[in-house]
Each structure stands twice: as C-alpha cells, then as structure tokens.
Amino acid sequence: MNKLFFIFKLRNNKKRFVLNMLLLSLMVSSSLYYSELGSSYCQEKLAPLVSSDYDLKVTALINESLVNEISNKSFVDEVVFVLIADLNLNNHRATGILISDLNKLNMTNYIPKLIEGGNGAGVIISKNLATELNLKVGDTVLLRPLHGNQNVELLVAGIAEFPFTTDADIILKYPEEFKEYYSNRLPTHALFGEAYVKLKTPLNKSDEYIKTISSAAVDIYYRSERLKELQAKIDEMKHNTFYVLSKFSGIFAAVIVGLTELNFFMFNIKKFRFNIPLKYLGAQFMLYISSALFMSSIMSLAIIKLIFGHISLESILMLITILSLALATSYVAVYLTTKRGECL
C-alpha cells in the first residue's frame, strides 16, 4: 500500500480541516500582528534617533541671530535647520517643512518614506496631498507663503508618506524668495522650527554653547538621553506579560492543534489498520498537518499585509519559528506516542 494513502483518506473530513486552518490562521495572525505592531512601534520611535547622527535638537523661534549662535563653528560640526510655515500650493493651503539642506533629511525627525521620485531639487509632497491635487512626479507646481503674492515655480521631486507624527504636507529646500518675504514681514525674520546639531566636542564639554542657545530656545533635546529613555520603555513593553502571550499565541495554537490532530491521526491509524513502520509515522504526521500549517501561514501573511501594508523581517522570523516548532512538536509527539506502545 502507498504509505501516503492514509493522508488523503483522512483529508475527506474537509470541515475539520477548514476549521483547524481558520483557528490556526486567527492565532498565527494574532502573533504576527503583535510582532508587527512591536516592530512598527520600535521603528517609529527609534528610527529618527538611530538613523540620525545629531546630538541636540533645538526647538525655538528661529531668527538670523539664533541661526548664527546655533551654527557656532567652535562647537558645531554640522547643523540642519527645519522651519515650519503655512504655504499655498496651487491655491491649496498646505503646511510646509522648509529645510536648509534637503539632502540631510536623515538628520531630522521628518524622514519621509518615498513612494515615487527622490530627494532631488524641487518639492516632496505627501501622498494624500498628491492624490487630492492629482499631482505626480515631474509636475510643476506654484508655491508661495500663505499670505504672500510671489509664486515660486518648482517641480514635484517626490511623493512620500510622512511620519504620522509629522503634521505636514510638503518638504522643500528653503527658497531664497521666501527668506526675503519673511524678513520683510516677520519681526527679526523668526519662524518656529528646529535645528539639528552635530557637535564637534563631547556633550559634557559643550556647557558654554548650550547655555548660550538655551536662553532663546523653547526646548533642547538631548539625543543620547532620549535614546536611553526610549530603549528602556521599549524593553519594558516587550517584557509585558500580555504582549509576550499575544505575540507567542500562534506557537501555542499550533502546538495545541498539532496535539489534537495527533489523537485523530493515531485513532485512524488503528481504525484503518494501516501497516506503517514506526520510523515513518513522525514524518507521515508532519505531512498530514503541514498543509493546514502552511495554508494558515499564507492567510496570516495576507492579513498582516492588508493591515500594515508591509511584512517586516521580525514577522517572517516569528512565522518560521511557529512553523518549525509546530512541525518539530508534531514529529516528537507522534514518535513518543508510538514508542510508548499506546497505538499500533
């Protein structure tokens, strides 16, 4: 007799197979969901810190005088200024991020996820705004300060998704025409914004510099200290009992379904009196249950893709762990069961 015949014989109970697959899909999806949620949370919170190399973020009403103080070459190796302004793009009100150097976006908290185009000369527009105004990469747009009358003609260099913490519609290099407009209308040319500073000297030796700029700053953000605080919070979250149980629920479900199916499998082995050598039983059971496991994994990945729009490496590793442990448990369980002489 074909040693695989009984697998197809047992598969005639389609209702049982479908219910098991749906249960596994639900639990595995739950595992991947919390794995993806944790991964997204860590990426959202830590990425601006880990991928950047600034030491200080200075939030202030930034004017020419403060620009000079912040850019003090005795202490500062590099600085990027980001100003926030109300703009008019093609007669549509928009919040703009005016940056001193577009190529140094990675030093800021405004790192966009580019969908089309790049960081070339021009303007980067949010996906929502591009959809609303029917704009695509390469289109020409007219941009001006909200209450100004001097338009600047720019190309759409990129379309991107901005971090959800960024309430902005567009990012562009600060045009010279805008500087002239604001200097004529705002006291001492001040715009609310941020400066990302990379220091030449260690932070503990920059007291004089920090004291000078702190008098005008709303807040001074110490990257190294904040990174430690966030890392501690994330470690605490990852050790939370509910998070751990939710994340690993797929493993528990796969093992439980595997053990339940083992009883059904062994019962039918006796019922149909299959003459299968002991050394084949573990592998045969793995084949029997693997179809449900892999179908569940495909459904789970599809669900996570629909929810998050992507699948992280952490989720893939979690899924591989679930499948590996479930199959290993299946093999060991059926082998030990037959070894003890409970069946056959």
Short mmCIF file of C-alpha atoms in Angstrom, two decimals:
data_model
loop_
_atom_site.label_atom_id
_atom_site.label_comp_id
_atom_site.label_asym_id
_atom_site.label_seq_id
_atom_site.Cartn_x
_atom_site.Cartn_y
_atom_site.Cartn_z
CA MET A 1 0.00 0.00 0.00
CA ASN A 2 1.14 3.55 -0.74
CA LYS A 3 2.35 4.88 2.58
CA LEU A 4 0.84 8.28 1.75
CA PHE A 5 -2.62 6.88 1.06
CA PHE A 6 -3.98 7.36 4.57
CA ILE A 7 -3.19 11.11 4.46
CA PHE A 8 -5.67 11.57 1.64
CA LYS A 9 -8.11 9.20 3.34
CA LEU A 10 -8.13 11.34 6.49
CA ARG A 11 -8.48 14.51 4.43
CA ASN A 12 -12.03 13.57 3.45
CA ASN A 13 -13.21 15.42 6.58
CA LYS A 14 -12.98 18.84 4.94
CA LYS A 15 -14.98 20.61 7.64
CA ARG A 16 -12.43 19.59 10.28
CA PHE A 17 -9.54 20.68 8.07
CA VAL A 18 -11.10 24.10 7.32
CA LEU A 19 -11.96 24.78 10.98
CA ASN A 20 -8.44 23.89 12.07
CA MET A 21 -6.96 26.09 9.38
CA LEU A 22 -9.18 29.05 10.36
CA LEU A 23 -8.31 28.64 14.05
CA LEU A 24 -4.61 28.48 13.26
CA SER A 25 -4.87 31.47 10.91
CA LEU A 26 -6.56 33.51 13.63
CA MET A 27 -3.94 32.69 16.24
CA VAL A 28 -0.94 32.95 13.92
CA SER A 29 -2.28 36.29 12.62
CA SER A 30 -2.54 37.46 16.22
CA SER A 31 1.12 36.55 16.78
CA LEU A 32 2.25 38.30 13.62
CA TYR A 33 0.05 41.32 14.38
CA TYR A 34 1.68 41.93 17.74
CA SER A 35 5.09 41.17 16.29
CA GLU A 36 4.49 43.73 13.52
CA LEU A 37 2.99 46.20 15.97
CA GLY A 38 6.05 45.95 18.18
CA SER A 39 8.36 46.26 15.19
CA SER A 40 6.48 49.30 13.84
CA TYR A 41 6.44 50.94 17.27
CA CYS A 42 10.18 50.47 17.70
CA GLN A 43 10.90 51.71 14.20
CA GLU A 44 8.67 54.76 14.60
CA LYS A 45 10.14 55.70 17.97
CA LEU A 46 13.78 54.82 17.48
CA ALA A 47 14.42 55.32 13.75
CA PRO A 48 14.76 59.13 13.90
CA LEU A 49 17.35 58.66 16.64
CA VAL A 50 19.24 55.62 15.42
CA SER A 51 19.47 56.64 11.76
CA SER A 52 20.48 60.21 12.58
CA ASP A 53 23.75 61.42 13.99
CA TYR A 54 22.78 64.70 15.65
CA ASP A 55 23.48 65.34 19.32
CA LEU A 56 20.99 68.13 20.03
CA LYS A 57 17.62 69.17 18.67
CA VAL A 58 16.88 72.81 19.44
CA THR A 59 13.24 73.92 19.19
CA ALA A 60 12.77 77.67 19.00
CA LEU A 61 11.50 80.71 17.15
CA ILE A 62 14.47 80.80 14.85
CA ASN A 63 15.78 84.12 13.50
CA GLU A 64 19.05 85.18 11.90
CA SER A 65 20.66 85.93 15.26
CA LEU A 66 19.81 82.50 16.67
CA VAL A 67 20.95 80.83 13.44
CA ASN A 68 24.39 82.35 13.97
CA GLU A 69 24.53 81.28 17.62
CA ILE A 70 23.44 77.73 16.86
CA SER A 71 25.93 77.46 13.98
CA ASN A 72 28.90 78.41 16.18
CA LYS A 73 31.83 76.74 14.40
CA SER A 74 33.84 76.45 17.61
CA PHE A 75 31.45 73.78 18.88
CA VAL A 76 29.36 72.66 15.89
CA ASP A 77 30.41 70.21 13.22
CA GLU A 78 27.13 70.26 11.29
CA VAL A 79 23.64 71.75 11.68
CA VAL A 80 20.39 71.41 9.75
CA PHE A 81 17.57 73.93 10.19
CA VAL A 82 13.93 72.95 9.73
CA LEU A 83 11.28 75.69 9.71
CA ILE A 84 7.52 75.25 9.65
CA ALA A 85 5.41 77.62 7.55
CA ASP A 86 1.87 77.93 6.19
CA LEU A 87 2.13 77.85 2.41
CA ASN A 88 -0.11 77.96 -0.64
CA LEU A 89 0.47 75.24 -3.24
CA ASN A 90 -1.58 75.57 -6.43
CA ASN A 91 -4.12 77.66 -4.48
CA HIS A 92 -4.37 74.97 -1.82
CA ARG A 93 -3.35 75.67 1.78
CA ALA A 94 -0.56 73.40 2.98
CA THR A 95 1.83 73.07 5.90
CA GLY A 96 5.38 73.19 4.64
CA ILE A 97 8.67 71.99 6.10
CA LEU A 98 11.43 74.36 4.92
CA ILE A 99 14.79 72.69 5.35
CA SER A 100 18.22 74.26 4.95
CA ASP A 101 19.64 71.18 3.17
CA LEU A 102 17.26 68.72 1.54
CA ASN A 103 19.98 66.06 1.31
CA LYS A 104 20.25 65.93 5.11
CA LEU A 105 16.67 64.90 5.85
CA ASN A 106 18.09 61.84 7.62
CA MET A 107 19.32 64.14 10.39
CA THR A 108 15.75 65.23 11.19
CA ASN A 109 12.52 63.77 12.51
CA TYR A 110 10.91 64.38 9.12
CA ILE A 111 12.36 61.44 7.21
CA PRO A 112 9.77 60.59 4.52
CA LYS A 113 9.14 57.15 3.08
CA LEU A 114 9.43 57.82 -0.64
CA ILE A 115 6.81 56.17 -2.85
CA GLU A 116 7.88 57.81 -6.11
CA GLY A 117 10.77 60.02 -7.13
CA GLY A 118 13.54 61.11 -4.80
CA ASN A 119 15.13 63.95 -2.84
CA GLY A 120 16.16 65.94 -5.90
CA ALA A 121 15.70 69.66 -6.46
CA GLY A 122 12.05 70.51 -6.06
CA VAL A 123 9.35 69.69 -3.57
CA ILE A 124 8.41 66.43 -1.82
CA ILE A 125 4.64 66.12 -1.46
CA SER A 126 2.66 63.86 0.86
CA LYS A 127 0.77 61.00 -0.75
CA ASN A 128 -2.58 62.39 0.45
CA LEU A 129 -1.93 65.86 -0.98
CA ALA A 130 -0.72 64.41 -4.29
CA THR A 131 -3.90 62.36 -4.56
CA GLU A 132 -6.10 65.32 -3.64
CA LEU A 133 -4.49 67.64 -6.21
CA ASN A 134 -3.86 64.91 -8.80
CA LEU A 135 -0.11 65.55 -8.86
CA LYS A 136 2.67 63.22 -9.97
CA VAL A 137 6.47 63.30 -10.04
CA GLY A 138 7.70 65.79 -12.65
CA ASP A 139 4.66 68.08 -12.46
CA THR A 140 5.23 71.80 -11.98
CA VAL A 141 3.59 73.50 -9.01
CA LEU A 142 3.31 77.11 -7.85
CA LEU A 143 4.24 77.71 -4.24
CA ARG A 144 4.10 80.84 -2.12
CA PRO A 145 3.76 81.88 1.52
CA LEU A 146 0.11 81.71 2.52
CA HIS A 147 -0.43 85.47 2.57
CA GLY A 148 2.25 86.34 0.03
CA ASN A 149 1.91 87.13 -3.66
CA GLN A 150 5.25 85.97 -5.06
CA ASN A 151 4.99 82.48 -6.55
CA VAL A 152 7.94 80.13 -6.80
CA GLU A 153 7.75 77.56 -9.58
CA LEU A 154 9.01 74.11 -8.52
CA LEU A 155 8.97 70.56 -9.81
CA VAL A 156 7.46 67.71 -7.80
CA ALA A 157 10.63 65.75 -6.97
CA GLY A 158 8.97 63.04 -4.92
CA ILE A 159 5.76 61.72 -3.44
CA ALA A 160 6.09 60.24 0.03
CA GLU A 161 4.43 59.09 3.20
CA PHE A 162 5.48 61.33 6.10
CA PRO A 163 5.80 60.02 9.68
CA PHE A 164 2.38 60.08 11.35
CA THR A 165 3.84 62.39 13.99
CA THR A 166 4.56 64.96 11.26
CA ASP A 167 1.63 67.24 10.57
CA ALA A 168 2.98 68.44 7.23
CA ASP A 169 2.05 68.30 3.56
CA ILE A 170 5.27 69.21 1.76
CA ILE A 171 9.04 69.35 2.28
CA LEU A 172 11.40 71.55 0.27
CA LYS A 173 14.69 73.40 0.49
CA TYR A 174 14.05 76.87 1.91
CA PRO A 175 13.73 79.13 -1.22
CA GLU A 176 15.63 82.41 -1.22
CA GLU A 177 12.43 84.23 -2.29
CA PHE A 178 10.70 83.05 0.90
CA LYS A 179 13.53 84.34 3.07
CA GLU A 180 13.08 87.77 1.55
CA TYR A 181 9.32 87.65 2.11
CA TYR A 182 9.52 86.61 5.77
CA SER A 183 12.35 89.02 6.62
CA ASN A 184 10.15 91.90 5.43
CA ARG A 185 7.06 90.83 7.34
CA LEU A 186 8.06 88.97 10.49
CA PRO A 187 9.93 90.54 13.43
CA THR A 188 13.62 89.71 13.05
CA HIS A 189 12.76 87.04 10.48
CA ALA A 190 11.54 84.46 13.02
CA LEU A 191 9.81 81.21 12.15
CA PHE A 192 9.00 78.38 14.52
CA GLY A 193 11.23 75.42 13.83
CA GLU A 194 14.04 73.13 14.86
CA ALA A 195 17.80 72.91 14.49
CA TYR A 196 19.52 69.52 14.47
CA VAL A 197 23.06 69.94 15.74
CA LYS A 198 26.04 67.60 15.48
CA LEU A 199 28.71 68.73 17.92
CA LYS A 200 32.47 68.67 17.45
CA THR A 201 33.12 68.28 21.16
CA PRO A 202 31.55 65.80 23.61
CA LEU A 203 28.24 66.86 25.07
CA ASN A 204 29.67 67.24 28.57
CA LYS A 205 32.21 69.77 27.25
CA SER A 206 29.66 71.96 25.46
CA ASP A 207 28.13 73.66 28.51
CA GLU A 208 29.07 77.14 27.32
CA TYR A 209 27.48 76.55 23.92
CA ILE A 210 24.28 75.07 25.37
CA LYS A 211 23.99 77.88 27.90
CA THR A 212 24.22 80.46 25.09
CA ILE A 213 21.49 78.98 22.92
CA SER A 214 19.19 77.86 25.75
CA SER A 215 18.20 81.45 26.55
CA ALA A 216 16.35 81.66 23.21
CA ALA A 217 15.30 78.02 22.89
CA VAL A 218 11.88 76.63 23.76
CA ASP A 219 13.41 73.21 24.30
CA ILE A 220 16.77 71.47 23.90
CA TYR A 221 16.51 67.78 23.20
CA TYR A 222 19.47 65.57 24.12
CA ARG A 223 19.52 62.67 21.68
CA SER A 224 21.64 60.29 23.77
CA GLU A 225 19.46 60.72 26.87
CA ARG A 226 16.24 60.36 24.90
CA LEU A 227 17.54 57.24 23.16
CA LYS A 228 18.21 55.57 26.52
CA GLU A 229 14.73 56.51 27.80
CA LEU A 230 13.00 55.17 24.69
CA GLN A 231 15.03 51.98 24.73
CA ALA A 232 14.05 51.40 28.36
CA LYS A 233 10.35 51.93 27.54
CA ILE A 234 10.52 49.56 24.58
CA ASP A 235 12.28 46.89 26.66
CA GLU A 236 9.57 47.26 29.29
CA MET A 237 6.85 46.88 26.64
CA LYS A 238 8.48 43.78 25.19
CA HIS A 239 8.57 42.13 28.62
CA ASN A 240 4.91 42.89 29.32
CA THR A 241 3.06 39.60 30.03
CA PHE A 242 0.12 40.41 27.74
CA TYR A 243 2.46 41.37 24.89
CA VAL A 244 4.51 38.18 25.26
CA LEU A 245 1.40 35.95 25.42
CA SER A 246 -0.18 37.68 22.44
CA LYS A 247 2.98 37.54 20.38
CA PHE A 248 3.56 33.84 21.04
CA SER A 249 -0.10 32.77 20.89
CA GLY A 250 0.50 31.38 17.39
CA ILE A 251 3.08 28.94 18.75
CA PHE A 252 0.70 27.79 21.49
CA ALA A 253 -2.15 27.40 18.98
CA ALA A 254 -0.01 25.45 16.52
CA VAL A 255 1.17 23.08 19.25
CA ILE A 256 -2.36 22.59 20.65
CA VAL A 257 -3.88 21.94 17.21
CA GLY A 258 -0.99 19.61 16.47
CA LEU A 259 -1.59 17.58 19.63
CA THR A 260 -5.35 17.49 18.98
CA GLU A 261 -4.79 16.29 15.44
CA LEU A 262 -2.36 13.69 16.75
CA ASN A 263 -5.19 11.93 18.60
CA PHE A 264 -7.34 11.97 15.47
CA PHE A 265 -4.42 10.76 13.37
CA MET A 266 -3.49 7.88 15.66
CA PHE A 267 -7.13 6.86 16.09
CA ASN A 268 -7.48 6.49 12.32
CA ILE A 269 -4.21 4.62 12.06
CA LYS A 270 -5.75 1.96 14.35
CA LYS A 271 -9.18 2.23 12.74
CA PHE A 272 -7.95 1.64 9.19
CA ARG A 273 -5.21 -0.74 10.32
CA PHE A 274 -2.50 0.93 8.24
CA ASN A 275 0.71 -1.06 8.23
CA ILE A 276 3.19 1.79 8.59
CA PRO A 277 6.65 1.23 10.11
CA LEU A 278 7.32 3.21 13.27
CA LYS A 279 10.17 5.18 11.65
CA TYR A 280 7.75 6.66 9.09
CA LEU A 281 4.99 7.76 11.46
CA GLY A 282 6.53 11.07 12.57
CA ALA A 283 7.25 12.14 9.01
CA GLN A 284 3.78 10.99 7.88
CA PHE A 285 2.10 13.05 10.58
CA MET A 286 4.19 16.10 9.66
CA LEU A 287 2.93 15.71 6.09
CA TYR A 288 -0.61 15.30 7.40
CA ILE A 289 -0.61 18.52 9.44
CA SER A 290 1.76 20.61 7.30
CA SER A 291 -0.92 21.55 4.76
CA ALA A 292 -3.01 23.23 7.46
CA LEU A 293 0.05 24.96 8.89
CA PHE A 294 1.22 26.35 5.57
CA MET A 295 -2.26 27.39 4.43
CA SER A 296 -2.67 29.20 7.76
CA SER A 297 0.67 30.93 7.33
CA ILE A 298 -0.29 32.18 3.86
CA MET A 299 -3.61 33.52 5.14
CA SER A 300 -1.89 35.16 8.10
CA LEU A 301 0.69 36.88 5.92
CA ALA A 302 -2.07 38.16 3.64
CA ILE A 303 -3.96 39.58 6.65
CA ILE A 304 -0.86 41.33 8.02
CA LYS A 305 -0.05 42.72 4.57
CA LEU A 306 -3.57 44.17 4.32
CA ILE A 307 -3.39 45.74 7.80
CA PHE A 308 0.15 47.16 7.77
CA GLY A 309 0.90 47.35 4.05
CA HIS A 310 4.19 45.51 4.58
CA ILE A 311 5.65 42.47 6.32
CA SER A 312 8.71 43.01 8.48
CA LEU A 313 11.65 40.65 8.94
CA GLU A 314 10.55 40.18 12.56
CA SER A 315 7.17 38.80 11.41
CA ILE A 316 8.83 36.43 8.94
CA LEU A 317 11.16 35.12 11.66
CA MET A 318 8.18 34.71 14.01
CA LEU A 319 6.29 32.72 11.37
CA ILE A 320 9.30 30.48 10.69
CA THR A 321 9.57 29.88 14.44
CA ILE A 322 5.89 28.94 14.69
CA LEU A 323 6.08 26.50 11.76
CA SER A 324 9.34 24.96 12.90
CA LEU A 325 8.19 24.39 16.48
CA ALA A 326 4.79 23.07 15.37
CA LEU A 327 6.34 20.55 12.98
CA ALA A 328 9.04 19.53 15.46
CA THR A 329 6.43 19.08 18.20
CA SER A 330 4.29 17.02 15.83
CA TYR A 331 7.16 14.71 14.98
CA VAL A 332 8.29 14.25 18.58
CA ALA A 333 4.74 13.77 19.89
CA VAL A 334 3.80 11.03 17.41
CA TYR A 335 7.15 9.31 17.85
CA LEU A 336 6.87 9.25 21.65
CA THR A 337 3.24 8.14 21.48
CA THR A 338 4.07 5.14 19.33
CA LYS A 339 7.25 4.42 21.30
CA ARG A 340 5.20 4.01 24.47
CA GLY A 341 3.02 1.49 22.66
CA GLU A 342 -0.20 3.49 23.02
CA CYS A 343 -1.05 2.83 19.36
CA LEU A 344 -0.30 0.14 16.80
#
